[in-house]
CSV table of C-alpha atoms and ligand atoms in Angstrom, one decimal:
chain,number,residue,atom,x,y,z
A,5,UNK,CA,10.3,27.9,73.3
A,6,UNK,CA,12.1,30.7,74.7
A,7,UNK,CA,11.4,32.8,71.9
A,8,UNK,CA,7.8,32.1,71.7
A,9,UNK,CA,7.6,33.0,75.5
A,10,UNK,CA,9.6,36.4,74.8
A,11,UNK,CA,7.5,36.9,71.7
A,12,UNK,CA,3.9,36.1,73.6
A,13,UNK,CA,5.3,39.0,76.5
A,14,UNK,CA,5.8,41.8,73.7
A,15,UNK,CA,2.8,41.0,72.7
A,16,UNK,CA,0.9,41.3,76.1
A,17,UNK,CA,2.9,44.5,77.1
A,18,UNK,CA,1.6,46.3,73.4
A,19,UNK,CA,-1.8,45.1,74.7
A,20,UNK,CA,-1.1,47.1,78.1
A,21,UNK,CA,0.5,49.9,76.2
A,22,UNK,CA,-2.7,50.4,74.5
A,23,UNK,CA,-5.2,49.8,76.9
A,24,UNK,CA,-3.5,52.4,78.6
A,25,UNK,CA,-3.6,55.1,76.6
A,26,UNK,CA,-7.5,53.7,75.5
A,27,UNK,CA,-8.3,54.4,79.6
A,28,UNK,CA,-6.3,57.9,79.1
A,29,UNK,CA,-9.2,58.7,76.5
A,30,UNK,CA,-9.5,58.6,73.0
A,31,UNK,CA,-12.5,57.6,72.1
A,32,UNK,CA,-14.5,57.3,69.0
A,33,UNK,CA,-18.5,57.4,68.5
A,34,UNK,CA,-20.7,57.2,65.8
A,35,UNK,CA,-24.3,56.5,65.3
A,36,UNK,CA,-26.3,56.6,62.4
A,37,UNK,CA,-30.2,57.3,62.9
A,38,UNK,CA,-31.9,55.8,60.0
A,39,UNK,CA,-36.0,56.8,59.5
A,40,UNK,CA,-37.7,54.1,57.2
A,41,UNK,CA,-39.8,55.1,54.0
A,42,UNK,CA,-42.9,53.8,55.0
A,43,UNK,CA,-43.2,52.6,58.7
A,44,UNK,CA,-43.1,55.0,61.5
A,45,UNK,CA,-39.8,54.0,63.1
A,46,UNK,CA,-36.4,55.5,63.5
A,47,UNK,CA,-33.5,52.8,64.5
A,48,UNK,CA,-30.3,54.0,65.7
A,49,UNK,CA,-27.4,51.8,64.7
A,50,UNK,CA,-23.8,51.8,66.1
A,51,UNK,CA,-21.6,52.2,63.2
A,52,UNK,CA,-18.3,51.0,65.6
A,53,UNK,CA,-20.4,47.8,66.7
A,54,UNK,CA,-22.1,48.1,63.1
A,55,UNK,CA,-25.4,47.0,64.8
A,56,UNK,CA,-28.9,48.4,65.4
A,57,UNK,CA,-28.8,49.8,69.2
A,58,UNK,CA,-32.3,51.3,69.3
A,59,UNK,CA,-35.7,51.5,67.8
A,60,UNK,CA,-38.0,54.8,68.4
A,61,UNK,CA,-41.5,54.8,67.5
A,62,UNK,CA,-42.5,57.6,65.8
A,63,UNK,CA,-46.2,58.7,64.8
A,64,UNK,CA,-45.3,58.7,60.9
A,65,UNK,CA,-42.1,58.1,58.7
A,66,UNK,CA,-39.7,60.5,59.4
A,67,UNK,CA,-37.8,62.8,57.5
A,68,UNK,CA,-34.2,63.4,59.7
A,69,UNK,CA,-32.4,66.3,60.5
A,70,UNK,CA,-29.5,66.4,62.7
A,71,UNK,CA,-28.2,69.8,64.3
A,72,UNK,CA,-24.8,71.1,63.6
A,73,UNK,CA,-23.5,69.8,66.9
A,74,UNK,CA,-24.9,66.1,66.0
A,75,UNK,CA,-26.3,66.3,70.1
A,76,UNK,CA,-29.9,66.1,68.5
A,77,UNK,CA,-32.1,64.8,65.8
A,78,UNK,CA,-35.2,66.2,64.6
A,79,UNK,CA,-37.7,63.6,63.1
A,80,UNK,CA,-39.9,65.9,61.2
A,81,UNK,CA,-43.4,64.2,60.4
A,82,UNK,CA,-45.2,65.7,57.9
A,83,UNK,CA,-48.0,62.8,58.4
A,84,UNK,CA,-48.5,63.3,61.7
A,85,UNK,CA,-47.8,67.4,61.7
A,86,UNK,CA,-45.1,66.9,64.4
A,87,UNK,CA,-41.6,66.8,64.9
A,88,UNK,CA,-40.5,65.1,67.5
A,89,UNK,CA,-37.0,65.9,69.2
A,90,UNK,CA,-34.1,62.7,69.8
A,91,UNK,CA,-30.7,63.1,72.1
A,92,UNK,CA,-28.6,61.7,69.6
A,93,UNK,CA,-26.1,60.5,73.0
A,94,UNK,CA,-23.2,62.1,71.6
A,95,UNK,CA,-21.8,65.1,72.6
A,96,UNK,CA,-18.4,66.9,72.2
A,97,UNK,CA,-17.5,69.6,75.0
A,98,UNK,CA,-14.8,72.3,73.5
A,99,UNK,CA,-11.6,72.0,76.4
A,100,UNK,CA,-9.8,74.8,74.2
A,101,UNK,CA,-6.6,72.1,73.3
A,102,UNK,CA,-8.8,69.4,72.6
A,103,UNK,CA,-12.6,68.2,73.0
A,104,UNK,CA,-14.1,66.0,75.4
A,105,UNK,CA,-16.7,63.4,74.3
A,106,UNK,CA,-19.2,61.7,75.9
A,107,UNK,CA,-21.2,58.8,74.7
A,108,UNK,CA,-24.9,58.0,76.3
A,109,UNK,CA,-27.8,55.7,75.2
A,110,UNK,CA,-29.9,58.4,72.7
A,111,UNK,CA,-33.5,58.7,73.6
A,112,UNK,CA,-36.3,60.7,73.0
A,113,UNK,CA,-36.1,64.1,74.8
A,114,UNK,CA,-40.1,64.3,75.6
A,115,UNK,CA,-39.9,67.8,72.8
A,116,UNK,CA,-42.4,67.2,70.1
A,117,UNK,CA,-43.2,70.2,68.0
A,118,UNK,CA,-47.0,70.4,67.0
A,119,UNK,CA,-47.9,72.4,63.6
A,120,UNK,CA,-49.8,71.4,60.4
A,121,UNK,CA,-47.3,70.3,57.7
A,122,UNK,CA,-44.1,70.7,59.2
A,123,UNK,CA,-41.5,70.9,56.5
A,124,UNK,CA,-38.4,72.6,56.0
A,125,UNK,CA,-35.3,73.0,59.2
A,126,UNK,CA,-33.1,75.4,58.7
A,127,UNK,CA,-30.2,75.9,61.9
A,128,UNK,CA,-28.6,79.5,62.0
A,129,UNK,CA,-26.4,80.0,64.3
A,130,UNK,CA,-28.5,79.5,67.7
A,131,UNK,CA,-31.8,79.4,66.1
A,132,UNK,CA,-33.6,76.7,64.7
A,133,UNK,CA,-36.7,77.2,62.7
A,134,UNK,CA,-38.9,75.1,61.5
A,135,UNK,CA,-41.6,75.8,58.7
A,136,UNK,CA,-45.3,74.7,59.0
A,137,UNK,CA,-46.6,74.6,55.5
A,138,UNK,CA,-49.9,74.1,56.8
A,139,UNK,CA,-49.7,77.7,58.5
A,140,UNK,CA,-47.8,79.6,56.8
A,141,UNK,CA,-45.9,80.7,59.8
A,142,UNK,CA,-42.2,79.3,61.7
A,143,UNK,CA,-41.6,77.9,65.1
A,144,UNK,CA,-38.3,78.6,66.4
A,145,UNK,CA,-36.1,76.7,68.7
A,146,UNK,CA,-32.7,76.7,70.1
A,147,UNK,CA,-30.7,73.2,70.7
A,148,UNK,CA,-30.3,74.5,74.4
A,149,UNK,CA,-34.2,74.5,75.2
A,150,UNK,CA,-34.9,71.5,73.1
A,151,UNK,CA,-32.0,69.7,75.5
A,152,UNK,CA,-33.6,71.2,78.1
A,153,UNK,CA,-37.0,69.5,77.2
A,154,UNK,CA,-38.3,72.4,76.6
A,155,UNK,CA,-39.7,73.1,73.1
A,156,UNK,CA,-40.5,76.8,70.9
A,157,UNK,CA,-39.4,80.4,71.8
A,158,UNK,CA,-41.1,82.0,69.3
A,159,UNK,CA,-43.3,81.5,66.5
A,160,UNK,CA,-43.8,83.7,63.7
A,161,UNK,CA,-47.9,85.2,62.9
A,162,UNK,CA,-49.9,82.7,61.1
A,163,UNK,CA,-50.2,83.2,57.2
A,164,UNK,CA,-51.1,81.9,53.9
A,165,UNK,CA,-50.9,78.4,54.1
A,166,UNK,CA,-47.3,77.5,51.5
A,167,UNK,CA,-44.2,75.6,51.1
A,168,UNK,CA,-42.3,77.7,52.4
A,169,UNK,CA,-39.0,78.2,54.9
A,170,UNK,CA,-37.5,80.5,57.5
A,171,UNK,CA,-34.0,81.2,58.7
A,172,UNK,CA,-33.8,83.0,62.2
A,173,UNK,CA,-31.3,84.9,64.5
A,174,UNK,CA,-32.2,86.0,67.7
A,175,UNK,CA,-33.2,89.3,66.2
A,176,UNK,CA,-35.0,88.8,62.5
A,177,UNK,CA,-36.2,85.7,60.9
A,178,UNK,CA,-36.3,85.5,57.2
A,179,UNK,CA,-39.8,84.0,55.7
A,180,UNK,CA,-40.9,83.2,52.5
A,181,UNK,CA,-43.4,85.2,50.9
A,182,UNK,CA,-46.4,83.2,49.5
A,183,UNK,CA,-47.6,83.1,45.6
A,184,UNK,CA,-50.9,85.2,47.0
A,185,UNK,CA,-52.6,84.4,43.3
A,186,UNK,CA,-51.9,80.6,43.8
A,187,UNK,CA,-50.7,79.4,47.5
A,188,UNK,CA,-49.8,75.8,45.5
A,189,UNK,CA,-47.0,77.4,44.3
A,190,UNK,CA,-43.7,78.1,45.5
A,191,UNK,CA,-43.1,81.1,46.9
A,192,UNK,CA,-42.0,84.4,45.6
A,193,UNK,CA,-39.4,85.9,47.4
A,194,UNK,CA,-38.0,86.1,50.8
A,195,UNK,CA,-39.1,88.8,53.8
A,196,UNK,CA,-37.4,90.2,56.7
A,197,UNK,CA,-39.5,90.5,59.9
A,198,UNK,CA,-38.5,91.6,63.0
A,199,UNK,CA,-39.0,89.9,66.8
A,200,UNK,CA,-42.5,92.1,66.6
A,201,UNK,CA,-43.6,90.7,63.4
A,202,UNK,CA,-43.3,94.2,61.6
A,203,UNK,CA,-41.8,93.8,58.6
A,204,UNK,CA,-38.2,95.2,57.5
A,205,UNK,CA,-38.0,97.0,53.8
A,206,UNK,CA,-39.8,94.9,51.1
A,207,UNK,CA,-39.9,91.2,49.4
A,208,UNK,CA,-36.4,90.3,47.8
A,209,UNK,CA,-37.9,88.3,44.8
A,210,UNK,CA,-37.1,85.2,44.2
A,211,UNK,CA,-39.4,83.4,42.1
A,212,UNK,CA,-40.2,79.3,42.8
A,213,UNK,CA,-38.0,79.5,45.9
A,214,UNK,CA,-36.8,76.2,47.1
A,215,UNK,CA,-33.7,75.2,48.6
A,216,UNK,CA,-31.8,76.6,51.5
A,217,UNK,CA,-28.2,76.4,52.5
A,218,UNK,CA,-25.6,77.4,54.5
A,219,UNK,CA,-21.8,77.7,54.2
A,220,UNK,CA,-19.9,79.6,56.8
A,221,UNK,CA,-21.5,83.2,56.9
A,222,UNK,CA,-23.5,82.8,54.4
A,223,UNK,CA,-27.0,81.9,53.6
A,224,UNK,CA,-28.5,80.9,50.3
A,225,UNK,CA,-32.3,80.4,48.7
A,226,UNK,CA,-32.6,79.2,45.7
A,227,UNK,CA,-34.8,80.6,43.1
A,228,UNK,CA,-36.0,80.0,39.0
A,229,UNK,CA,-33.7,83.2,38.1
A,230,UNK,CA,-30.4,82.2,40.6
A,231,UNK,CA,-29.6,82.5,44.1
A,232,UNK,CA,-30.5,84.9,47.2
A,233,UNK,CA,-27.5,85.6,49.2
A,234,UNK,CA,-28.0,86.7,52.7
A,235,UNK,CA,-25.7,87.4,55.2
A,236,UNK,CA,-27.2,87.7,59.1
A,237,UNK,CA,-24.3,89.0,60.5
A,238,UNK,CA,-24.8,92.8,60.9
A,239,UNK,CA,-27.3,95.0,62.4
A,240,UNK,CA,-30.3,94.0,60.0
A,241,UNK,CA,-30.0,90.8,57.5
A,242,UNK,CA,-28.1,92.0,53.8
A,243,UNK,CA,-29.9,90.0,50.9
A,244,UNK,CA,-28.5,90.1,47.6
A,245,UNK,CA,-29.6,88.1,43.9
A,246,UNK,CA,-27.3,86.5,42.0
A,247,UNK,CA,-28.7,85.5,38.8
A,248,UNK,CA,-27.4,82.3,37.1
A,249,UNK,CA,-25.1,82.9,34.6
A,250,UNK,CA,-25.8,83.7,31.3
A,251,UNK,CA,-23.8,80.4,30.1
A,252,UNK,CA,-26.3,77.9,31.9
A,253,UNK,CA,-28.3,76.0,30.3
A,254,UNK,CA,-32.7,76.1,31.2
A,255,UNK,CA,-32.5,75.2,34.4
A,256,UNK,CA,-32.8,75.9,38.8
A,257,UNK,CA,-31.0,74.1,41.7
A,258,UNK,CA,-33.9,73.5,44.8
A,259,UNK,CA,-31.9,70.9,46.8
A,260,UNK,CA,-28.8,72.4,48.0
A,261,UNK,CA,-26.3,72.1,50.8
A,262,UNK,CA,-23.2,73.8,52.0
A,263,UNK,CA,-19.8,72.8,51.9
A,264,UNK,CA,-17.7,72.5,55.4
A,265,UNK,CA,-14.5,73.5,55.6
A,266,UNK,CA,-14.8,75.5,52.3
A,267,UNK,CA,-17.0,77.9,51.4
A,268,UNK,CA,-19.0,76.9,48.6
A,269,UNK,CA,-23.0,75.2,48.0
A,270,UNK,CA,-23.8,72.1,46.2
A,271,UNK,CA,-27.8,71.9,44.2
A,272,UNK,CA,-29.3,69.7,42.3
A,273,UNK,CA,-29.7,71.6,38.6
A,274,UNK,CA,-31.3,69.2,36.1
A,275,UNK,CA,-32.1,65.4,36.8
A,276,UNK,CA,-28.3,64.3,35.7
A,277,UNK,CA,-26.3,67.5,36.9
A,278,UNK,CA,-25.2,68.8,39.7
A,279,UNK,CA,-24.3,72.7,40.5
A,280,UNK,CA,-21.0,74.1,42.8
A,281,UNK,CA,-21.5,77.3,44.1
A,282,UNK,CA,-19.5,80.2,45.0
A,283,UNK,CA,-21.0,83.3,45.1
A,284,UNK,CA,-18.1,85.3,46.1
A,285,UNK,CA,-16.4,84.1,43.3
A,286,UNK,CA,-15.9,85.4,39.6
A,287,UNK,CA,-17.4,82.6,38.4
A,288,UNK,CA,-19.7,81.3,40.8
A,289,UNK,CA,-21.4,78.3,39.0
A,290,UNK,CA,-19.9,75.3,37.6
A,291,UNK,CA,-22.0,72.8,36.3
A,292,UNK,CA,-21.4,68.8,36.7
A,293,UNK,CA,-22.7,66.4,34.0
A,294,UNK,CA,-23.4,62.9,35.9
A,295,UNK,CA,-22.9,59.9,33.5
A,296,UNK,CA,-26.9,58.8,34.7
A,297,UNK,CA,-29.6,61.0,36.8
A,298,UNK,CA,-28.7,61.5,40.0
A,299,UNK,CA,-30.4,60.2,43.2
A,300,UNK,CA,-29.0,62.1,46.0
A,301,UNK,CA,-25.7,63.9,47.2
A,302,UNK,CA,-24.0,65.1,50.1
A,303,UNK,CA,-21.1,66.9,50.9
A,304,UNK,CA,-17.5,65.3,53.5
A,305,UNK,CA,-17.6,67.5,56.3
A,306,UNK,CA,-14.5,66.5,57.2
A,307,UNK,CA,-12.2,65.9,53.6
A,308,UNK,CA,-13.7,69.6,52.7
A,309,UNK,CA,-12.9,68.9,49.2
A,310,UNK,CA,-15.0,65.9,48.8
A,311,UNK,CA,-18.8,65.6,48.0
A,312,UNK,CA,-20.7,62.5,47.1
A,313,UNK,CA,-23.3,61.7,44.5
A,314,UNK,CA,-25.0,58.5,44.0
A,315,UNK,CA,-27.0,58.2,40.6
A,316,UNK,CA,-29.9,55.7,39.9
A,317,UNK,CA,-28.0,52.7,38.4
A,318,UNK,CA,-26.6,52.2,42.0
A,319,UNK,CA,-23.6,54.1,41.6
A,320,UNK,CA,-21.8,56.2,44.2
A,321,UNK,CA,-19.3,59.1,42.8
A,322,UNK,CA,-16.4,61.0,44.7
A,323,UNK,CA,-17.0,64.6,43.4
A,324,UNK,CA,-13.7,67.1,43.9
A,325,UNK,CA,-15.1,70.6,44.9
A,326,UNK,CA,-12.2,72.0,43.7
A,327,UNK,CA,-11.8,70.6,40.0
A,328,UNK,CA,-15.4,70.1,39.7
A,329,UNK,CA,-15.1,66.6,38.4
A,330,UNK,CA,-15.8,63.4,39.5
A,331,UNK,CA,-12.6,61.6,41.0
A,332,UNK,CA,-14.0,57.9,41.2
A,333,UNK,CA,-16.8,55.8,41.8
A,334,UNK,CA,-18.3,52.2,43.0
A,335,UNK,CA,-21.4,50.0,42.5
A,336,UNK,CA,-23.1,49.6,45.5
A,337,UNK,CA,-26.3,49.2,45.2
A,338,UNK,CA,-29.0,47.9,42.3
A,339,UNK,CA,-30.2,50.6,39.9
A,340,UNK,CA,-33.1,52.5,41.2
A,341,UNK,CA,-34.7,53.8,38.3
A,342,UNK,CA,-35.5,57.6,38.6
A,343,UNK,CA,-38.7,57.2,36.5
A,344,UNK,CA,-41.6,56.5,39.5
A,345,UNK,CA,-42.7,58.7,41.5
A,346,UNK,CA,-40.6,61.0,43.0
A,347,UNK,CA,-40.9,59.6,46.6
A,348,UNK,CA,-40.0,55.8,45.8
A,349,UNK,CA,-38.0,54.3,48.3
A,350,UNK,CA,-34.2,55.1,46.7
A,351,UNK,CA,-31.0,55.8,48.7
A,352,UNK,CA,-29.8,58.4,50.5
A,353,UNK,CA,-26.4,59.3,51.8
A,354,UNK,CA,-24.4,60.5,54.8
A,355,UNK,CA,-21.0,60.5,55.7
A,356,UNK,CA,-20.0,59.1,59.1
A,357,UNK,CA,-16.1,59.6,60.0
A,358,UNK,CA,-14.2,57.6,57.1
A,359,UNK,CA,-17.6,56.4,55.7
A,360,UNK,CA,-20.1,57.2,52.9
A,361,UNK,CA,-23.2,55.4,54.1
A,362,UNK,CA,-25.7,54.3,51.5
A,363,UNK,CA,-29.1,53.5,52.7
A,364,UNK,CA,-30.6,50.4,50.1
A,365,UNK,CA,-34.1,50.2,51.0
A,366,UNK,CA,-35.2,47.6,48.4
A,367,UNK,CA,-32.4,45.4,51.0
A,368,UNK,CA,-33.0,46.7,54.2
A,369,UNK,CA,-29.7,47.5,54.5
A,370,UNK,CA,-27.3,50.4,55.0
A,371,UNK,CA,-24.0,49.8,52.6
A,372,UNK,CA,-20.8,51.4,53.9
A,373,UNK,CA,-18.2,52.7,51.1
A,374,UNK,CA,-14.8,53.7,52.5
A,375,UNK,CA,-14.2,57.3,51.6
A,376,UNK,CA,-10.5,57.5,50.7
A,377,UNK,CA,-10.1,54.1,48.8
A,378,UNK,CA,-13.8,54.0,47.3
A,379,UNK,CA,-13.9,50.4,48.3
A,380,UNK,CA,-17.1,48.6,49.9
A,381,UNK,CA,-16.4,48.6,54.0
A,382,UNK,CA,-19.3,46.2,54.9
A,383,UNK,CA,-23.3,46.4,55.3
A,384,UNK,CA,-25.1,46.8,58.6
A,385,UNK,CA,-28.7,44.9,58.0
A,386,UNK,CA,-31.4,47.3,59.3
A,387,UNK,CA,-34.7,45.7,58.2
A,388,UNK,CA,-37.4,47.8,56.6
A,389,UNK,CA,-37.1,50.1,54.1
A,390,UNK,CA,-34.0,52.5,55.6
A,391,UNK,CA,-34.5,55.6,54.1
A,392,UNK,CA,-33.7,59.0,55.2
A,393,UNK,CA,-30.4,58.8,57.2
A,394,UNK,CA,-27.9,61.2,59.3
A,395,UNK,CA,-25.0,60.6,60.7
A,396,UNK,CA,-23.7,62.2,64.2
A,397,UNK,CA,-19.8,61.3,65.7
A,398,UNK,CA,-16.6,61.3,65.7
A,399,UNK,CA,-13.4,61.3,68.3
A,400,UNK,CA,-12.3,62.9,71.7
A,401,UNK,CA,-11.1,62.7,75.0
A,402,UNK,CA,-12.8,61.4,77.9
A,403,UNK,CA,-9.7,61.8,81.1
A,404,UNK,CA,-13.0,63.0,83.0
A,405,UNK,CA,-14.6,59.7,83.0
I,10,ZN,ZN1,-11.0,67.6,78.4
I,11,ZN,ZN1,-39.4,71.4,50.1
């Protein structure tokens, strides 16, 4: 008896202990927004409470990009030729020996960016710029004014109508230049203009660009003969081609994403390969052979040498940036066959603190894979066809509360 009773007070005084130091602030957020593939929705789900906190309409599906800070979410609407602007509700605040977060409801910050065909999002440093296909021309936007609810600083002249991109700082913007002979095509090469619109030296070619990335410093395209490398840190924008070496087989990367934490770019380069990039390095490409075609990828920003693909018989693969191999993998899902058209509902990935999370749309549900052990961690039922997902989070301190 007296045991139990000394036993049932250690207890409650660890229980004080930690709710203590919980109301001394550490606290841990995150959310995922997940857009579905056909209706025109975007639910917000609490990965913590690992349930569906909010539902916002949207005028047509959504595809989702989230800002470096993770404070806002862009649901870009190609249907609808609008993108409209969310508070993701999270926000970390830089105290110099640690960071503060703070946690509100996310809603939708009243910004929604009109323009034919939006497509492509490309954040550099400040500056966010957002291509219209449908004109030819870039809107740009910084996180502060979007927060601000208020929406473009600049846009870019009109031009021939192309899927295209542009990457701005507050002094140049970089803009595709179009296939004049055929605007269906991909563009051609990349421009500098200045603020005025006049244009800086002449088109760096790049022929069928598509794909944009960032990784530090550095900027890449991607093109049918290798990469552009740009760096926007000087007095005017450097752009340099790296062809692909001689050793590759036939082929391009035009999905690509940059590492965090390490310097280096992930692409797409075949249906069942994948491509790490250095371009500083002697070597700069290192192909990786996927047992089955791949699906999607994404890179840990957090376990920097980590990246993630997930190929169409439902697998999901660990993929060491520094080895270049695959480490391990896991079922998770049923196949989804590549063969279809090339906008089926199939997963997509993002990685959310110790989580990959794997949208299933033929399930309605969102599968969590634990990064470190490559175990299943549960499933969060979202309903609809989750499709396009990104994740915003992590920890801090909240003493100011
Ligand atoms: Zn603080
Ligand atoms: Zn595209």
């Amino acid at each position: 008896m007296t045991r139990v009773q000394t036993g049932t007070i250690g207890v409650l005084l660890t229980t004080l202990a930690l709710n203590c130091a919980a109301l001394a602030g550490e606290k841990t957020a995150w959310r995922l927004f997940v857009s579905d593939h056909s209706e025109p929705i975007v639910n917000v789900i609490d990965l913590l409470k690992q349930e569906k906190i909010e539902t916002f309409a949207t005028k047509a599906p959504a595809r989702l990009y989230r800002s470096k800070t993770g404070r806002t979410v862009l649901a870009v609407q190609r249907g609808a030729d609008l993108v409209t602007a969310i508070d993701s509700g999270i926000s970390f605040e830089d105290h110099g020996d640690h960071g503060d977060i703070k946690v509100k409801p996310p809603r939708l910050l009243g910004v929604e960016i009109a323009g034919k065909q939006p497509s492509h999002v490309v954040e550099y440093g400040v500056e966010i710029a957002i291509f219209f296909d449908g004109e030819g021309r870039a809107r740009i936007a910084s996180e502060r004014m979007i927060l601000e609810s208020k929406s473009v600083l600049r846009e870019t002249a009109a031009g021939v109508p192309h899927h295209g991109v542009a990457v701005a700082n507050d002094r140049y913007t970089l803009i595709s230049e179009p296939n004049v002979r055929n605007s269906d095509e991909l563009p051609i090469g990349i421009k500098i203009v200045d603020k005025s619109g006049t244009q800086i030296g002449g088109v760096h070619s790049c022929p069928d660009l598509h794909g944009e990335a960032t990784s530090g410093n550095i900027l890449v395209f991607s093109c049918a003969t290798g990469l552009l490398v740009a760096s926007m840190d000087g007095s005017a924008p450097q752009v340099k081609h790296l062809p692909y070496a001689a050793a590759l087989p036939s082929g391009k990367t035009t999905t690509m994403l940059g590492g965090r934490g390490l310097q280096y770019f992930l692409g797409n380069y075949g249906s069942n390969k994948v491509v790490l990039m250095e371009p500083t390095d002697v070597e700069p490409f290192r192909l990786v052979t996927l047992p089955m075609r791949r699906v999607d990828f994404t890179v840990d920003p957090v376990r920097a040498k980590f990246a993630y693909v997930f190929t169409e018989d439902g697998r999901l693969h660990r993929l060491d940036v520094i080895t270049g191999k695959l480490d391990g993998s896991l079922r998770v899902t049923e196949p989804y066959s590549m063969d279809g058209h090339w906008n089926d509902p199939r997963p997509r990935l993002a990685v959310a603190g110790d989580m990959v999370v794997v949208t299933d749309p033929a399930r309605g549900v969102v599968a969590l894979v634990d990064t470190m052990s490559l175990t299943k961690a549960g499933e969060i039922t979202v309903g609809g066809r989750p499709f396009n997902i990104v994740a915003v989070g992590g920890s801090g301190q909240t003493h100011d509360d």
